[in-house]
XYZ file of C-alpha atoms in Angstrom:
396
model
C 2.260 -26.342 -6.013
C 4.897 -24.069 -7.534
C 7.980 -25.776 -8.887
C 11.119 -25.073 -6.793
C 13.555 -22.581 -8.279
C 16.983 -23.709 -9.435
C 20.220 -21.888 -8.659
C 20.285 -20.652 -12.256
C 16.879 -19.018 -11.642
C 18.334 -17.076 -8.714
C 21.220 -15.613 -10.708
C 19.354 -15.252 -14.038
C 18.421 -11.555 -13.787
C 21.789 -10.501 -12.338
C 23.679 -12.360 -15.053
C 21.314 -11.074 -17.764
C 22.103 -7.429 -16.932
C 25.747 -7.957 -17.864
C 25.150 -10.430 -20.696
C 22.991 -7.839 -22.512
C 26.000 -5.517 -22.303
C 28.124 -8.192 -23.945
C 29.918 -9.351 -20.790
C 29.452 -12.959 -19.643
C 30.808 -13.607 -16.148
C 30.579 -17.387 -16.631
C 32.148 -17.397 -20.129
C 29.373 -19.467 -21.684
C 30.652 -21.343 -24.785
C 29.408 -19.836 -28.057
C 30.422 -19.778 -31.707
C 33.274 -17.564 -32.859
C 31.117 -15.038 -34.706
C 28.700 -14.700 -31.801
C 31.593 -14.211 -29.402
C 33.059 -11.445 -31.571
C 29.645 -9.791 -31.975
C 28.948 -9.821 -28.239
C 32.460 -8.706 -27.355
C 32.264 -5.925 -29.923
C 29.049 -4.617 -28.361
C 30.650 -4.654 -24.913
C 33.589 -2.633 -26.271
C 31.136 -0.169 -27.878
C 29.220 0.267 -24.609
C 32.455 0.699 -22.634
C 33.885 3.272 -25.058
C 30.596 5.213 -25.103
C 30.548 5.123 -21.320
C 34.036 6.494 -20.773
C 33.649 9.026 -23.610
C 30.489 10.589 -22.151
C 31.708 10.189 -18.559
C 34.814 12.233 -19.360
C 32.692 14.953 -20.986
C 30.304 15.079 -18.009
C 33.223 15.374 -15.593
C 34.802 18.125 -17.702
C 31.508 20.033 -17.712
C 31.290 19.860 -13.916
C 34.869 21.084 -13.595
C 34.041 24.028 -15.872
C 31.581 25.370 -13.280
C 31.198 28.779 -14.946
C 29.174 27.196 -17.764
C 26.496 26.105 -15.267
C 26.140 29.212 -13.111
C 22.947 31.235 -13.167
C 20.565 28.333 -13.840
C 19.493 26.183 -10.855
C 17.650 23.821 -13.195
C 20.767 23.326 -15.317
C 22.918 22.799 -12.220
C 20.569 20.147 -10.844
C 20.273 18.342 -14.167
C 24.032 18.244 -14.604
C 24.417 17.222 -10.958
C 21.911 14.408 -11.467
C 23.725 13.245 -14.580
C 27.120 13.434 -12.838
C 26.125 11.472 -9.708
C 24.289 8.826 -11.717
C 27.341 8.470 -13.937
C 29.705 8.409 -10.921
C 27.654 5.706 -9.207
C 27.791 3.492 -12.299
C 31.535 4.038 -12.813
C 32.355 3.097 -9.224
C 30.123 0.032 -9.406
C 31.654 -1.053 -12.711
C 35.219 -0.674 -11.450
C 34.409 -2.535 -8.204
C 32.659 -5.294 -10.180
C 35.544 -5.780 -12.630
C 38.152 -5.786 -9.848
C 36.245 -8.392 -7.833
C 34.702 -10.392 -10.691
C 36.914 -13.453 -10.116
C 36.121 -13.507 -6.428
C 32.424 -13.084 -7.212
C 32.652 -16.010 -9.651
C 34.267 -18.163 -6.948
C 31.584 -17.110 -4.466
C 28.837 -17.960 -6.960
C 30.355 -21.367 -7.715
C 30.665 -22.109 -4.002
C 27.023 -21.206 -3.399
C 26.028 -23.338 -6.385
C 27.764 -26.342 -4.816
C 25.871 -25.782 -1.561
C 22.525 -25.310 -3.322
C 20.145 -28.298 -3.060
C 19.717 -29.709 -6.564
C 17.143 -32.439 -5.907
C 13.543 -31.269 -5.824
C 12.910 -32.999 -2.502
C 15.777 -31.152 -0.856
C 14.752 -27.880 -2.486
C 11.366 -28.153 -0.815
C 13.047 -28.782 2.530
C 15.125 -25.651 2.036
C 12.002 -23.715 0.954
C 14.042 -22.201 -1.866
C 11.134 -20.276 -3.379
C 10.736 -18.354 -0.138
C 14.103 -16.678 -0.739
C 13.670 -15.973 -4.423
C 12.901 -12.410 -5.510
C 9.370 -11.657 -4.371
C 6.729 -10.657 -6.890
C 6.690 -7.081 -5.578
C 10.490 -6.914 -5.840
C 10.376 -8.148 -9.429
C 7.725 -5.554 -10.250
C 9.953 -2.831 -8.772
C 12.834 -3.987 -10.973
C 10.617 -4.215 -14.059
C 9.217 -0.722 -13.469
C 12.720 0.651 -12.903
C 13.959 -0.769 -16.184
C 10.845 0.301 -18.111
C 11.259 3.859 -16.781
C 14.861 3.828 -17.993
C 13.845 2.564 -21.432
C 11.139 5.243 -21.698
C 13.649 7.940 -20.750
C 16.153 6.552 -23.268
C 13.748 6.366 -26.215
C 11.497 9.280 -25.206
C 13.566 12.116 -26.737
C 13.828 10.338 -30.096
C 10.112 9.526 -30.164
C 9.234 13.082 -29.115
C 11.418 14.583 -31.846
C 9.885 12.330 -34.495
C 6.299 13.035 -33.378
C 6.843 16.800 -33.386
C 8.371 16.562 -36.860
C 5.544 14.372 -38.212
C 2.854 16.607 -36.739
C 4.305 19.440 -38.785
C 4.108 17.201 -41.912
C 7.816 17.631 -42.507
C 7.617 21.424 -42.461
C 8.581 21.795 -38.791
C 12.253 21.767 -37.883
C 13.518 18.498 -36.395
C 14.319 19.204 -32.707
C 17.234 16.739 -32.329
C 16.331 15.921 -28.713
C 18.830 13.662 -26.944
C 18.854 11.467 -23.841
C 21.573 13.469 -22.104
C 22.430 17.180 -22.323
C 26.153 16.425 -22.706
C 27.998 18.579 -25.245
C 29.809 16.190 -27.552
C 32.955 16.896 -29.510
C 31.018 16.943 -32.794
C 27.852 18.591 -34.089
C 24.854 16.484 -32.997
C 22.290 18.777 -34.652
C 22.898 17.354 -38.110
C 21.310 14.089 -39.300
C 24.454 11.925 -39.298
C 25.802 13.571 -36.153
C 22.462 13.049 -34.423
C 22.387 9.334 -35.299
C 25.923 8.875 -33.979
C 25.146 10.929 -30.855
C 22.015 8.887 -30.139
C 23.886 5.601 -30.548
C 26.488 6.846 -28.073
C 23.796 8.132 -25.700
C 21.808 4.900 -25.894
C 24.749 2.537 -25.303
C 26.009 4.829 -22.532
C 22.542 4.836 -20.956
C 22.240 1.059 -21.198
C 25.700 0.658 -19.678
C 24.829 2.848 -16.671
C 21.418 1.244 -16.076
C 22.577 -2.370 -16.462
C 25.682 -1.928 -14.316
C 23.715 -0.106 -11.608
C 20.961 -2.712 -11.539
C 23.168 -5.745 -12.223
C 25.563 -5.190 -9.317
C 22.653 -4.685 -6.898
C 20.999 -7.871 -8.186
C 24.193 -9.856 -7.626
C 24.407 -8.620 -4.026
C 20.742 -9.504 -3.458
C 21.250 -12.929 -5.018
C 24.223 -14.036 -2.900
C 22.827 -12.570 0.333
C 19.492 -14.369 -0.179
C 21.373 -17.631 -0.755
C 23.167 -17.260 2.588
C 19.851 -16.380 4.251
C 18.332 -19.546 2.768
C 21.026 -21.761 4.292
C 20.683 -20.002 7.656
C 16.932 -20.596 7.570
C 17.472 -24.298 6.807
C 19.894 -24.660 9.722
C 17.338 -23.018 12.023
C 14.618 -25.438 10.870
C 16.914 -28.417 11.426
C 17.690 -27.284 14.979
C 14.048 -26.629 15.812
C 12.905 -30.076 14.638
C 15.798 -32.047 16.156
C 15.138 -34.127 19.286
C 18.334 -34.983 21.211
C 18.538 -37.940 23.575
C 21.121 -38.702 26.294
C 21.341 -42.281 24.978
C 22.469 -41.041 21.534
C 24.959 -38.462 22.797
C 27.612 -39.151 20.146
C 25.193 -38.879 17.218
C 23.593 -35.754 18.713
C 26.940 -33.997 19.149
C 27.964 -35.023 15.640
C 24.745 -33.450 14.309
C 25.429 -30.268 16.270
C 29.030 -30.183 15.021
C 27.769 -30.339 11.428
C 25.474 -27.352 12.137
C 28.365 -25.363 13.648
C 30.643 -26.267 10.708
C 28.036 -25.154 8.162
C 27.412 -21.933 10.105
C 31.130 -21.127 10.123
C 31.220 -21.699 6.367
C 28.329 -19.245 5.914
C 30.195 -16.689 8.038
C 33.180 -16.978 5.691
C 30.929 -16.602 2.652
C 29.347 -13.526 4.205
C 32.819 -12.011 4.630
C 33.392 -12.633 0.918
C 30.139 -10.805 0.179
C 31.365 -7.816 2.186
C 34.720 -7.925 0.428
C 33.140 -7.952 -3.038
C 30.314 -5.477 -2.412
C 31.585 -3.378 0.529
C 33.219 -0.569 -1.472
C 30.399 -0.663 -3.991
C 27.750 -0.173 -1.284
C 29.723 2.551 0.478
C 29.822 4.578 -2.745
C 26.203 3.690 -3.466
C 25.019 5.283 -0.223
C 26.503 8.674 -1.066
C 25.593 8.740 -4.747
C 22.028 7.481 -4.158
C 21.387 10.247 -1.630
C 22.693 12.889 -4.052
C 20.697 11.359 -6.914
C 17.437 11.402 -4.990
C 17.978 15.013 -3.932
C 18.753 16.206 -7.467
C 15.861 14.244 -8.987
C 13.348 15.557 -6.442
C 14.403 19.162 -6.928
C 14.606 18.923 -10.723
C 11.184 17.262 -10.874
C 9.658 20.079 -8.780
C 11.346 22.792 -10.878
C 10.242 21.274 -14.192
C 6.671 20.861 -12.980
C 3.993 18.900 -14.803
C 5.616 18.219 -18.159
C 7.223 15.218 -19.859
C 10.681 15.769 -18.390
C 9.417 16.611 -14.892
C 7.208 13.517 -14.796
C 10.070 11.353 -16.101
C 12.423 12.487 -13.346
C 9.805 12.029 -10.628
C 9.236 8.484 -11.928
C 12.997 7.992 -11.820
C 13.057 9.286 -8.219
C 10.476 6.697 -7.155
C 12.310 3.931 -9.070
C 15.739 4.686 -7.548
C 14.251 4.950 -4.033
C 12.429 1.644 -4.516
C 15.611 0.011 -5.827
C 17.583 1.017 -2.733
C 14.700 -0.143 -0.528
C 14.912 -3.600 -2.130
C 18.688 -3.691 -1.545
C 18.196 -2.632 2.094
C 15.480 -5.244 2.628
C 17.860 -8.013 1.525
C 20.463 -6.740 3.977
C 17.776 -6.790 6.686
C 16.764 -10.323 5.680
C 20.328 -11.559 6.226
C 20.430 -9.929 9.686
C 17.074 -11.441 10.660
C 17.863 -14.984 9.535
C 21.332 -14.994 11.117
C 19.949 -13.970 14.529
C 17.051 -16.400 14.064
C 19.545 -19.271 14.268
C 20.350 -18.373 17.891
C 16.622 -18.182 18.663
C 16.064 -21.574 17.025
C 18.833 -23.107 19.150
C 17.249 -21.684 22.302
C 13.740 -22.837 21.337
C 14.872 -26.344 20.375
C 14.623 -29.406 22.654
C 18.166 -28.888 23.953
C 17.072 -29.657 27.504
C 16.336 -33.254 26.465
C 19.951 -33.809 25.409
C 23.029 -34.891 27.329
C 25.207 -32.528 29.341
C 27.805 -32.461 26.547
C 25.110 -31.580 24.013
C 23.903 -28.733 26.222
C 27.426 -27.307 26.487
C 28.003 -27.573 22.735
C 24.738 -25.853 21.854
C 25.723 -22.927 24.098
C 28.747 -22.379 21.828
C 26.479 -22.284 18.775
C 24.074 -19.874 20.481
C 26.916 -17.531 21.437
C 28.310 -17.646 17.883
C 24.903 -17.078 16.259
C 23.979 -14.111 18.468
C 26.293 -11.922 16.413
C 24.264 -11.116 13.276
C 25.693 -11.489 9.787
C 25.611 -8.064 8.178
C 26.325 -6.567 4.798
C 28.515 -3.650 5.719
C 29.569 -0.794 3.447
C 33.271 -1.010 4.334
C 32.385 -0.698 8.008
C 30.844 2.747 7.431
C 27.217 1.694 7.779
C 25.236 -1.539 7.828
C 22.821 -2.134 4.956
C 19.382 -2.584 6.517
C 15.932 -1.012 6.567
C 17.228 1.456 9.163
C 19.794 2.539 6.579
C 16.991 3.192 4.097
C 15.181 5.369 6.650
C 18.376 7.322 7.355
C 19.024 7.781 3.621
C 15.535 9.137 2.962
C 15.814 11.498 5.948
C 19.174 12.829 4.745
C 17.784 13.222 1.233
C 14.804 15.246 2.426
C 16.956 17.533 4.590
C 19.488 18.030 1.798
C 16.674 18.753 -0.650
C 15.110 21.304 1.732
C 18.424 23.125 2.275
C 19.233 23.324 -1.444
C 15.727 24.500 -2.283
C 15.893 27.300 0.311
C 19.377 28.297 -0.867
C 18.340 28.481 -4.525
C 15.123 30.407 -3.790
C 17.112 33.064 -1.972
């Protein structure tokens, strides 16, 4: 039998995404030199991010430099929307980091720490599924390949020519820097900036989504446990006081979960609202650019990225759907329980719980749209239509 997961296991991947950038949400104690080293790397990643982000934005504003080349427009558009998505997520994360820390600590207090209780809660059922973990691994591997690919390609082409061929100085991003990146020292500096900028975008994009998935799955776990308790409970008119006390504890815990869900919406609402728009634009640009490039290294890379980004949003949507399903399941569990064996007072009290639980808990993008599998279907439909319109427009 598999060992039950701890709360630290649930938040490990989400926390790791930011720790590898040099930012520790939980401020883990470490030696002075390690703290300075980690903090220095975070500053480097942040500076690289804002430096390249400003250059990308400037390039988009200077539209004349992109006209006449649909491929160039789409590649710059892809770069811009991917950058914009990461910037918005980073800003939202930093603004709400204290509230997220409080939310995480609150969920940690509620988490069952004894193995016996963990099995009752079926904690492993709500941990990231194997398929979900594979999606995340593939996504990150694709990003690493795209980050190191240009350097490896340049080196291979140079070595094949036995040092006689000109070094191609291929970079991760097509951004024009403020210095010459086609000289050895300039290329090294440019690649360091590109790599830290790339890592910043990927880790922030993936890390914020993982945090949302983590906290929503925790709330779903507690809702599932409440439903199991209701289903297995057998009320008795002779124990009316104890039965109503039990029901009151269920209602109190449910109200607490509702408040925690509101905190989730507060922390991640703006982030998800921006994510919907930027993800749709990203998928459209990646699909078109992959078709234009055809069957070559860059075209294949961007089609792999398209599949990875689509799969990532599917995983996010599935966790939103899971929260909806488990919250409504509580009302079904109350209805299917042995309520009819209880006292009249018990029957009246359980009606209140059923009415309260019929309203599903939802992760809402600032009230614009609810994150669910239906949202994923809508997003893919919009992406396809947008892609078709742009393709027809460019071909004309």
